XYZ file of C-alpha atoms in Angstrom:
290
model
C -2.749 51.098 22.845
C -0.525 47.973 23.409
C -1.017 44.900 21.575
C -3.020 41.996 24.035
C -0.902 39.442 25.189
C -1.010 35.905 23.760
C -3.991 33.878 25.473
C -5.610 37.197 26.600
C -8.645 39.293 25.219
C -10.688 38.020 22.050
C -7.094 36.975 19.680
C -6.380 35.112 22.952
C -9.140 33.151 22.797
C -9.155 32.181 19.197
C -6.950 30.220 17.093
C -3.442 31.604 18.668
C -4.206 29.815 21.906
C -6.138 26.912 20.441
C -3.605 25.970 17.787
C -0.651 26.813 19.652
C -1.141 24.085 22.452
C -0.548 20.833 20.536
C 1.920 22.398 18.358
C 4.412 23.558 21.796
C 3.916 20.024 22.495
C 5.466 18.290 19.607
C 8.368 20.535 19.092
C 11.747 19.699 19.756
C 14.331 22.136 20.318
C 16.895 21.558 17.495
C 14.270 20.904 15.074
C 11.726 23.362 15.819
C 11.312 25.486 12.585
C 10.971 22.277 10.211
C 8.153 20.849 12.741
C 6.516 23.889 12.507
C 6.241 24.045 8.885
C 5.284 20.999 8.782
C 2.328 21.028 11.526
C 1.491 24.109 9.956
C 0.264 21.973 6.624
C -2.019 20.169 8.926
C -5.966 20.686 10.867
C -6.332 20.958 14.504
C -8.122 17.793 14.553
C -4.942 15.820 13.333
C -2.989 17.701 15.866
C -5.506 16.264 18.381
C -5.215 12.427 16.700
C -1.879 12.312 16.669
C -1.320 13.635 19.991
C -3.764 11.405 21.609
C -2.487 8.188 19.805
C 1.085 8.914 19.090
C 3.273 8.842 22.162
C 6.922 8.565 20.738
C 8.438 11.978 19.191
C 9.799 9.830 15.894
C 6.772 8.369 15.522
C 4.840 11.067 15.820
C 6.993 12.891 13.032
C 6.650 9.816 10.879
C 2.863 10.290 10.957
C 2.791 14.132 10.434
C 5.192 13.900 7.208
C 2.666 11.018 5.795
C -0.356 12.748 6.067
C 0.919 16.201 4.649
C 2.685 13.671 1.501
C -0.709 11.891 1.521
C -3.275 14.483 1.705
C -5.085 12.164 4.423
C -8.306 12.994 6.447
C -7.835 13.111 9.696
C -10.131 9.112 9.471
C -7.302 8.354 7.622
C -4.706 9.085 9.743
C -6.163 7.482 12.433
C -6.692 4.355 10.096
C -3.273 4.263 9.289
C -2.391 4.984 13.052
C -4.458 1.778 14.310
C -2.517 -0.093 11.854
C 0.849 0.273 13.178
C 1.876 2.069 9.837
C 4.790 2.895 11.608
C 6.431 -0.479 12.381
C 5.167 -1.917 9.345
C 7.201 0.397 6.504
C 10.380 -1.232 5.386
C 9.973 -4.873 6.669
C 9.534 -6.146 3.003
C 11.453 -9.683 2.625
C 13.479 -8.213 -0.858
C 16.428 -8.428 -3.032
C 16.461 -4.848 -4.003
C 19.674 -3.655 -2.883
C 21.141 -6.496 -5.020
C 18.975 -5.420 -8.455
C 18.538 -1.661 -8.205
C 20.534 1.441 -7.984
C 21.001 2.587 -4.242
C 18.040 5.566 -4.392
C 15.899 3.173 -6.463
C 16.404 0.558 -3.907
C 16.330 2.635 -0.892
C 12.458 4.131 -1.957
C 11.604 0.336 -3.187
C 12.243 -0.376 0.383
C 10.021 2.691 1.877
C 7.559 2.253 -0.468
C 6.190 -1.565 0.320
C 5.214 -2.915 4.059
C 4.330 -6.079 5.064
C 2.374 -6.899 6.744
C -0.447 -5.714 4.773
C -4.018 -5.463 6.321
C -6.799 -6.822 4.414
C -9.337 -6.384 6.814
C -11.455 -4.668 4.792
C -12.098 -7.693 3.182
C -13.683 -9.970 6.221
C -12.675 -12.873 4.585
C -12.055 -16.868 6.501
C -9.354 -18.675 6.075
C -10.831 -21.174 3.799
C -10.965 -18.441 0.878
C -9.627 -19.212 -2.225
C -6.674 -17.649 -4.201
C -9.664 -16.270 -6.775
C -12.004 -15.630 -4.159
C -8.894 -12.728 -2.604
C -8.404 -11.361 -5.986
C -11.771 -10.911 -6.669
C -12.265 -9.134 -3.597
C -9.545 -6.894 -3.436
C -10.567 -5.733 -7.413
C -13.512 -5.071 -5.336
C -12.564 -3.132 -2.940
C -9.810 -1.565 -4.915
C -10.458 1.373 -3.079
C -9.338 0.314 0.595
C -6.683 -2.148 -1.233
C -5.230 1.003 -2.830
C -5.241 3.167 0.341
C -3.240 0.426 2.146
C -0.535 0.566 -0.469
C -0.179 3.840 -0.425
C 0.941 6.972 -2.395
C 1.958 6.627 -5.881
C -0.191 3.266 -7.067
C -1.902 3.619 -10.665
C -4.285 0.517 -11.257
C -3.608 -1.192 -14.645
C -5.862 -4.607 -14.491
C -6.059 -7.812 -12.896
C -5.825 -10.936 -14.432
C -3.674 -8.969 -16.928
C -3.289 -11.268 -20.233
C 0.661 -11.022 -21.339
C 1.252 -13.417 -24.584
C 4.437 -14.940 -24.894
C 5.287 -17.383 -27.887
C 1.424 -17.957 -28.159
C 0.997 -18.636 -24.653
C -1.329 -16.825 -22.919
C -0.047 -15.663 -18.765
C -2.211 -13.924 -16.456
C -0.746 -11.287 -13.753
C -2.955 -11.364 -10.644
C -2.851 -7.585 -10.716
C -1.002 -5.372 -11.952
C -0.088 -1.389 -11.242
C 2.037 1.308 -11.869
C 3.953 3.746 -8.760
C 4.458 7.374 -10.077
C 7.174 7.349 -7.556
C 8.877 4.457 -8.453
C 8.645 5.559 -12.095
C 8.060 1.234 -12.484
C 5.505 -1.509 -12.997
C 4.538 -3.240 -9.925
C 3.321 -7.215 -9.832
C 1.005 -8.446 -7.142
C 0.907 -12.223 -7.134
C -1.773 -13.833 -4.540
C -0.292 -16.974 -2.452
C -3.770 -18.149 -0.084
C -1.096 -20.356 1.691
C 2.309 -20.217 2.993
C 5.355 -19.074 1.212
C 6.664 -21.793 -1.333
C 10.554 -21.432 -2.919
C 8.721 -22.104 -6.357
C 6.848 -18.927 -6.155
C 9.431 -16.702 -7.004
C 10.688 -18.194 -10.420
C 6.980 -17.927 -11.529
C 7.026 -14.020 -10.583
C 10.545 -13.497 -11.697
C 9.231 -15.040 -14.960
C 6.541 -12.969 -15.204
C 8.443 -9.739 -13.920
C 11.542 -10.034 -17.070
C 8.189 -10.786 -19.495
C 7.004 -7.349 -18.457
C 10.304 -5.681 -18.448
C 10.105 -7.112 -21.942
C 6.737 -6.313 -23.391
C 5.406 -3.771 -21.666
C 8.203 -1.255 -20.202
C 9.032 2.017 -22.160
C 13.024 2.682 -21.880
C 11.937 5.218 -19.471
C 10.641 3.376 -16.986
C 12.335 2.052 -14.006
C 12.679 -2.015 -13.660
C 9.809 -3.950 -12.868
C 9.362 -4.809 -9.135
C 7.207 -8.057 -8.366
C 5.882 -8.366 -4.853
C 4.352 -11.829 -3.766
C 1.942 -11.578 -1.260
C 1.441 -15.070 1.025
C 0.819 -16.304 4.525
C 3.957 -16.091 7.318
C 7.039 -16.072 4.964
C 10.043 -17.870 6.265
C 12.822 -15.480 6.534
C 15.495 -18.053 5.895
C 13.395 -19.571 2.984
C 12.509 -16.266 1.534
C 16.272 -15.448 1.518
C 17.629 -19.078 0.022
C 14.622 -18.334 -2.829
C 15.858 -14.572 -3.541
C 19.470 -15.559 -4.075
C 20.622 -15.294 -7.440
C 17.666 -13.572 -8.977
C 18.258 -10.707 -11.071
C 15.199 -9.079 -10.840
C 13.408 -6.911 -8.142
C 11.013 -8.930 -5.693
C 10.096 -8.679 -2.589
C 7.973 -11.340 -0.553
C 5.251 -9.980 1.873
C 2.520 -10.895 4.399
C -0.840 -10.282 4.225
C -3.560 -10.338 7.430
C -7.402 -10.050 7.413
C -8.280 -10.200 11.704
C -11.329 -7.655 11.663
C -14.079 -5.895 10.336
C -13.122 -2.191 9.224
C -12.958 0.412 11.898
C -16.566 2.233 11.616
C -15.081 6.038 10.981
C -14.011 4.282 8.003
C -17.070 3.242 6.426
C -18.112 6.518 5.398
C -14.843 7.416 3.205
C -15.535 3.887 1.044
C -18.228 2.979 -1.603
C -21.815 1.418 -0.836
C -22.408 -2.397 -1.452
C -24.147 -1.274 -4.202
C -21.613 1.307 -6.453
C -18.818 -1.342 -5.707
C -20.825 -4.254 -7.407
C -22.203 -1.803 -10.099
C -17.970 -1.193 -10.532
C -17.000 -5.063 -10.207
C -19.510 -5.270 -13.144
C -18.294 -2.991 -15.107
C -14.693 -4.132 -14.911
C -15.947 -7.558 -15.638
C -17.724 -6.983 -18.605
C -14.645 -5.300 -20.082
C -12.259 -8.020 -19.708
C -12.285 -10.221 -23.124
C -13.446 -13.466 -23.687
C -9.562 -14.920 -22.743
C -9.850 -13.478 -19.237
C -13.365 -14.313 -18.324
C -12.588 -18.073 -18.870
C -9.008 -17.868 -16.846
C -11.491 -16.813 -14.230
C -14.231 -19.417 -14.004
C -11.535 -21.902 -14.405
C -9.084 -20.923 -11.598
């Protein structure tokens, strides 16, 4: 007895025919046997997502390689779809080819985006600097799932003591990718040339302090309202170290399919709590007083 044919009989009519469909339809010729693979890592239902959302072929393979590096639900992917994830990669404001190694430079560049989306925070435009941090500690979470793979939390309002004086970084992390500390400094307002010597400061005080001779150079990344290109650039020349200036935007509430994936009112204040009452006495006064 013969085989049935593809689409025919009870085989037919399972998961050849089903799975099949979206996958003919986002193969090109030439690269056919690395899509495959590659679609092969992922459900039907982000097939279906990225089908439905995802109209350009680049695009499209931009999105499938993320969510196979990422491990994201398909929620995810359509968060990150929504978001223009696409168009947003690579359009740091930086100085990296100038102060790393070409590959170090070159993943700096693909790691960071700008703008990034903060509207899982729902905050006005009258919030303060404080106000941001305190929120995004709070909803490290969403913050950490908008800077993508890679990110290792170390602290906000990190104390760093140099010559007796006490510094504070606004938060601070480590990328397993980057094999580097990363600075986040919070501007509420526009970008201002001074901002930079601050972070530069407090990136070679790092390098300094805190880096083993294993890890990469720090890279500071200032985040602010609607950098000046031209600014940004006059402020970058003749630093040393790796920054990178980005924007920041918070237009909307977060998408409902969302909601689910992120922790209750409740666990995140029991959490904020928790990491309050562990800072020391130092840090608890740099926060009432900022």
């Amino acid at each position: 007895m013969s085989a049935p044919e593809p689409g025919k009989g009870k085989a037919g009519k399972g998961k050849t025919a089903i799975v099949q469909a979206p996958l003919a339809q986002l193969e090109k010729a030439e690269t056919a046997p690395i899509v495959q693979a590659a679609l092969a890592q992922l459900s039907w239902y982000h097939h279906v997502a990225i089908l439905e959302k995802v109209k350009d072929y680049k695009e499209r393979i931009f999105y499938i390689r993320k969510a196979i590096e990422n491990g994201w639900s398909r929620n995810v992917l359509v968060l990150q779809i929504e978001s223009n994830l696409y168009k947003r990669k690579g359009k740091t404001l930086n100085n990296f080819e100038l102060t790393l190694p070409a590959y170090e430079s070159d993943l700096a560049k693909e790691t960071f985006k700008s703008p990034y989306l903060l509207d899982f925070l729902t905050l006005g435009p009258a919030t303060k600097e404080k106000e941001l941090e305190r929120a995004l500690v709070q909803h490290l979470k969403s913050f950490m799932l908008e800077l993508g793979r890679g990110f290792a939390y170390v602290g906000n309002q990190f104390n760093m003591v140099v010559e007796d004086d006490d510094y504070f970084l606004d938060l601070l992390f480590y990328n397993v990718k980057l094999h580097c500390y990363v600075i986040f400094e919070l501007k509420m307002g526009n970008f201002k040339p001074e901002y930079t010597g601050k972070l530069n400061f407090y990136i070679n005080a790092v390098d300094e302090e805190i880096k083993s001779k294993e890890d990469n150079p720090t890279i500071g990344i200032l985040l602010c309202k609607t950098p000046n290109d031209t600014v940004v650039k006059y402020a970058l020349k003749g630093i040393k170290t790796p920054l990178g200036v980005d924007e920041y935007t918070f237009t909307k509430a977060l998408p409902k399919q969302m909601r689910k994936e992120l922790p209750s009112i409740e666990e995140l204040e029991v959490e904020l709590d928790k990491e309050y009452e562990a800072f020391t006495p130092l840090q608890k006064k740099r926060i009432k007083n900022k």
